[in-house]
Short mmCIF file of C-alpha atoms in Angstrom, two decimals:
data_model
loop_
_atom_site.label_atom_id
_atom_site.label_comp_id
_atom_site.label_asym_id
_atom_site.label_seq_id
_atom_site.Cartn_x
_atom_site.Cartn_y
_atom_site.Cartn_z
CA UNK A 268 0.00 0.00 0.00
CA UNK A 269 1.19 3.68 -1.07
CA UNK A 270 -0.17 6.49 1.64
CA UNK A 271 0.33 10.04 2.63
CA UNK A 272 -0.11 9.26 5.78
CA UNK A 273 -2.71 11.71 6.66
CA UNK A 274 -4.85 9.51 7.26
CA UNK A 275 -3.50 7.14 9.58
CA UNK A 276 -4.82 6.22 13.25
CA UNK A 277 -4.38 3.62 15.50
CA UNK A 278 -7.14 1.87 14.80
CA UNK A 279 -7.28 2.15 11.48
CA UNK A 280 -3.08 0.44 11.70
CA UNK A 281 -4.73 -2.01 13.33
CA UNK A 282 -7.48 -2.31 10.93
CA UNK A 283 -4.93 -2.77 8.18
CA UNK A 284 -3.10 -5.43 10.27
CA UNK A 285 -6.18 -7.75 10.51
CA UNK A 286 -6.19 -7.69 6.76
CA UNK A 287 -3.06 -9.14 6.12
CA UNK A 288 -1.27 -5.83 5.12
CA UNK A 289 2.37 -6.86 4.41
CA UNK A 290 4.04 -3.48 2.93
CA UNK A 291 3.31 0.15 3.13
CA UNK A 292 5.21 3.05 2.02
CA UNK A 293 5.43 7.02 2.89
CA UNK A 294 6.96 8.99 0.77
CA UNK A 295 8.06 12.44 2.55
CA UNK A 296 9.41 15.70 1.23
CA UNK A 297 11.32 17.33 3.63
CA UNK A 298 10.65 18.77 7.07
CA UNK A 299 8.73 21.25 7.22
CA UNK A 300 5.83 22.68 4.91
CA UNK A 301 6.32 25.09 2.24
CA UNK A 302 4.62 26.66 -0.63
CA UNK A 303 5.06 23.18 -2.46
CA UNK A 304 4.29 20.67 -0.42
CA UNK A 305 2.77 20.17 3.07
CA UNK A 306 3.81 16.13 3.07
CA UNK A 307 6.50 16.65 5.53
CA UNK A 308 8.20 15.49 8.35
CA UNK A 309 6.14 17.80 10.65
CA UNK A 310 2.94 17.37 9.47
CA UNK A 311 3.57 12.82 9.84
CA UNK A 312 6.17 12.53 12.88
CA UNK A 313 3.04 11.49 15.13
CA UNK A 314 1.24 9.35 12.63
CA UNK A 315 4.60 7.75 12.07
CA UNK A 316 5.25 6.83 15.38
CA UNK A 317 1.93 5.16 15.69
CA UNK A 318 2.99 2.80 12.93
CA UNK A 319 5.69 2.39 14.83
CA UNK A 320 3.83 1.38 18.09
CA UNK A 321 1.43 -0.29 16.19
CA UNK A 322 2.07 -2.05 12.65
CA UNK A 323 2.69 -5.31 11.86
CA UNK A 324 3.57 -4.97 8.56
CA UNK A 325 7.30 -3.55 6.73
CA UNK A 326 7.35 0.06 6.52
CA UNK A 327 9.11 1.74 3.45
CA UNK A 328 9.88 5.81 4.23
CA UNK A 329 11.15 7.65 1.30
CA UNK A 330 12.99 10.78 1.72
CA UNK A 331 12.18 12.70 -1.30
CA UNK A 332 14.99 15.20 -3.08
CA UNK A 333 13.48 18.20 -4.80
CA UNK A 334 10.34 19.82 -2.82
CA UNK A 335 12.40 20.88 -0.14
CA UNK A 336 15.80 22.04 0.96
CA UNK A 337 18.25 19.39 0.32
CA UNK A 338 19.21 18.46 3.66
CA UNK A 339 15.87 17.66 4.39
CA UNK A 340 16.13 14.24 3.33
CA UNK A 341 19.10 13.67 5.44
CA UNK A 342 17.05 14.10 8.11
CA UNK A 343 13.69 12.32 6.86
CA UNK A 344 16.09 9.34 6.54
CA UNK A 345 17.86 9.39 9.84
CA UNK A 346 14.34 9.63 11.11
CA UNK A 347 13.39 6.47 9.26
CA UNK A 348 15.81 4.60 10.56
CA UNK A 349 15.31 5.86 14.29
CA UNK A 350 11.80 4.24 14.28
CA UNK A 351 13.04 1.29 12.83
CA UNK A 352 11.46 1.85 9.00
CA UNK A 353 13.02 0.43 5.84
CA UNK A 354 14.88 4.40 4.97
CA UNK A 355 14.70 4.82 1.15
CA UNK A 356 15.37 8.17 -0.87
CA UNK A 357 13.80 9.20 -3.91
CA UNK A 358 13.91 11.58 -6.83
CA UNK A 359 11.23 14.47 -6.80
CA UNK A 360 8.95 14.00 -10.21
CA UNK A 361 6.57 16.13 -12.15
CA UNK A 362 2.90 15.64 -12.79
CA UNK A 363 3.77 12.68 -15.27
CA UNK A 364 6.04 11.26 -13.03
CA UNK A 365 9.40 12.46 -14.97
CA UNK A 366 12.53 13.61 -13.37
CA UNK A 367 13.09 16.65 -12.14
CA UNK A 368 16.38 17.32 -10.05
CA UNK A 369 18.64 20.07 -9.66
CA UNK A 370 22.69 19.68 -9.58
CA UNK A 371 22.77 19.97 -5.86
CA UNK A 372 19.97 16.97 -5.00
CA UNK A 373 21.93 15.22 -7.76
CA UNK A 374 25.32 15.52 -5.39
CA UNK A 375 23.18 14.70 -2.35
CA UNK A 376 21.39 11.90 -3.70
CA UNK A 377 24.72 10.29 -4.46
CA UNK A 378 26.14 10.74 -0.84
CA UNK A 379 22.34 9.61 0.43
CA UNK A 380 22.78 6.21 -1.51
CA UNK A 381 25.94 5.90 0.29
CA UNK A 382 24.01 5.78 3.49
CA UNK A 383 21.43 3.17 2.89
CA UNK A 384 21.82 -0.48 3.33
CA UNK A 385 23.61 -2.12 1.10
CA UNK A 386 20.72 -4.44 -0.20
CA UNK A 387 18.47 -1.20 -0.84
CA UNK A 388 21.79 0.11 -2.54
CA UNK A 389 21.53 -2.59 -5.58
CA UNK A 390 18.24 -1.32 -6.48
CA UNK A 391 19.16 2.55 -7.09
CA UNK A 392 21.17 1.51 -10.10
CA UNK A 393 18.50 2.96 -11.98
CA UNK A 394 18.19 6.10 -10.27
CA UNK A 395 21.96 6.92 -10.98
CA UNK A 396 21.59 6.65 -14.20
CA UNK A 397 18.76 9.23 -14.55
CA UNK A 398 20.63 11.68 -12.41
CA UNK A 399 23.86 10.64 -14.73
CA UNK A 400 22.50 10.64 -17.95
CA UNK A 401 18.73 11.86 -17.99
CA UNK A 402 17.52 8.82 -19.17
CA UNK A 403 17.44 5.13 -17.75
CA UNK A 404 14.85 3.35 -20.39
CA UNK A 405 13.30 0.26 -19.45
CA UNK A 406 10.86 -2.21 -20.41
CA UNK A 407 8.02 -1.17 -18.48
CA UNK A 408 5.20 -3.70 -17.22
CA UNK A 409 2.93 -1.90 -15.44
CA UNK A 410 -1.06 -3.00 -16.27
CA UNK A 411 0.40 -6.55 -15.54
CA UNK A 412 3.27 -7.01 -13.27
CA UNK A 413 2.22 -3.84 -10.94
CA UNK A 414 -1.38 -2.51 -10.67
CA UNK A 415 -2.16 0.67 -9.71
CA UNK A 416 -5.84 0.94 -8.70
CA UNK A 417 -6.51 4.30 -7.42
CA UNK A 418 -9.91 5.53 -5.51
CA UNK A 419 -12.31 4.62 -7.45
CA UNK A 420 -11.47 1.50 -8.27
CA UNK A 421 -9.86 2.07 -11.53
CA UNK A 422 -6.49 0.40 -13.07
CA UNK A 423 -4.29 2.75 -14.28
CA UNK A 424 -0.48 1.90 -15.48
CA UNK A 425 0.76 4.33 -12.65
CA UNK A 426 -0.12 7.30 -10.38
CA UNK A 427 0.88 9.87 -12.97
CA UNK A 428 -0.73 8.37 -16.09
CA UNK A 429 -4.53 8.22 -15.38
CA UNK A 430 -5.72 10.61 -17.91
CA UNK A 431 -3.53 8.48 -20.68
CA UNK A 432 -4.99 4.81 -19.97
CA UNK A 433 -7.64 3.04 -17.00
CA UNK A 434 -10.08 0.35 -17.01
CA UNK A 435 -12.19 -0.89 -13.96
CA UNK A 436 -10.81 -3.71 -11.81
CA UNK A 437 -13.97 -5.40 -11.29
CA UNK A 438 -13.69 -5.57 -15.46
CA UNK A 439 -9.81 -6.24 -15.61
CA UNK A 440 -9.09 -10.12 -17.35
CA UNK A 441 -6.36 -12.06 -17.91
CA UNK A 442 -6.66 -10.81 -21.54
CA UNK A 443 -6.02 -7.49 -20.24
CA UNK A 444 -2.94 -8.24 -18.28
CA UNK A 445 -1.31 -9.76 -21.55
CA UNK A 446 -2.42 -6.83 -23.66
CA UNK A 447 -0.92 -4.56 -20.94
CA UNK A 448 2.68 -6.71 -20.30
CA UNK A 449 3.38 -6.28 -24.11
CA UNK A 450 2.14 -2.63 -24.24
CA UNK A 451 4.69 -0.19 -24.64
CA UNK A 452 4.86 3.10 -22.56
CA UNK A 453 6.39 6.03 -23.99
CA UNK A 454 7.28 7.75 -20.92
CA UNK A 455 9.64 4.84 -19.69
CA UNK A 456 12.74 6.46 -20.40
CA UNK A 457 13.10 8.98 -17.57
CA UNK A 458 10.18 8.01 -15.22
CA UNK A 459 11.35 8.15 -11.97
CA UNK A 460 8.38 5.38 -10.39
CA UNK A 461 10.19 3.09 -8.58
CA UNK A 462 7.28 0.40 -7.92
CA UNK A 463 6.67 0.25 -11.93
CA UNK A 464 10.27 -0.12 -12.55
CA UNK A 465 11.31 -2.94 -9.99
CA UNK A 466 8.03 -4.74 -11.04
CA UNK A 467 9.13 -4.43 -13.83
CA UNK A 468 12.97 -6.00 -13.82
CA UNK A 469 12.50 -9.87 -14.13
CA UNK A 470 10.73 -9.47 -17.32
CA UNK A 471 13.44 -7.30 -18.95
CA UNK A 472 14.68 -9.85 -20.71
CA UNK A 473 11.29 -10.66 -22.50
CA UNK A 474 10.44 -8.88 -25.53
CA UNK A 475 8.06 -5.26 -25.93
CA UNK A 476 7.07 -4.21 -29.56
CA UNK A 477 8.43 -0.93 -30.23
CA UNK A 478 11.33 -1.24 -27.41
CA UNK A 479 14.36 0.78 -28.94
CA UNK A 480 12.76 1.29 -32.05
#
């Protein structure tokens, strides 16, 4: 499960334990709220620490380059890791989930990676070579490998591409999640969304009509 947080009680933890929950992830911006973004480490420090008193399930927390002052992740991750959450860091995107990073978060991020475990390390390869070279393409399986189903109950390929593709879940087939694993997506190449892409890895092998054409 992907959430702001906002929302998040005790009971409602607890609710989500009872269900089986395994993973959630909370993505934060920086520290404190600014004309951008108000998803910060102020605004969640008490809803976080109830998921840390009471959830049963992993907890991801992304620090998030970009929105804020630098820094700020530094501390969003040292927080993390405090409360005893999987720390991750990740690069701030636009509206259709494309990179956008300065030259400083770009130094930062590198110095961040250098700070997370190891194993969470291995999977960042892509993220260096976006800040590198602007692009990291990939072969991207989302529709089929990873679902995004947002609030109303409709499967989009991601977050940031609802207005380009969607289809209701209750109609989604099998047909549909072969259509979707072969379909290609022209904004691969510098999205920055790392549950599409790490979905997305074991097939990369596998072939994608129009793929490097």
């Amino acid at each position: 499960m992907i959430s702001n947080g906002f929302f998040l009680r005790p009971d409602l933890i607890k609710a989500l334990n009872e269900a089986g929950l395994q993973e959630m992830q909370i993505s934060i911006d920086g520290v404190q709220a600014n004309d951008t973004t108000h998803k910060v480490l102020a605004n969640l420090k008490k809803r976080l620490q109830w998921l840390r008193e009471y959830a049963r399930f992993r907890v991801i927390v992304s620090g998030v380059l970009g929105a804020c002052p630098p820094q700020d992740a530094e501390e969003v991750l040292s927080f993390a890791k405090q409360m005893g959450f999987v720390p991750r860091v990740l690069l701030i995107h636009d509206n259709e989930g494309q990179l956008k990073l300065g030259s400083e978060e770009a130094k930062i991020f590198e110095k961040l990676l250098g700070q997370l475990p190891k194993t969470f390390v291995d999977f960042s390869t892509y993220r260096k070579r976006l800040v590198r070279d602007g692009s990291a393409p990939f072969k991207c399986r989302a529709g089929s490998r990873y679902l995004y189903v947002d609030e109303y109950g409709k499967v989009n390929w991601c977050s940031q591409t609802r207005s380009v593709w969607s289809k209701s879940l209750m109609d989604y087939t099998r047909t549909d999640l072969r259509e979707q694993f072969y379909q290609y997506k022209p904004c691969h190449a510098t999205c920055t969304l790392g549950c599409a892409r790490s979905t997305s890895q074991l097939d990369n092998w596998r072939a994608q009509p129009g793929f490097g054409s």
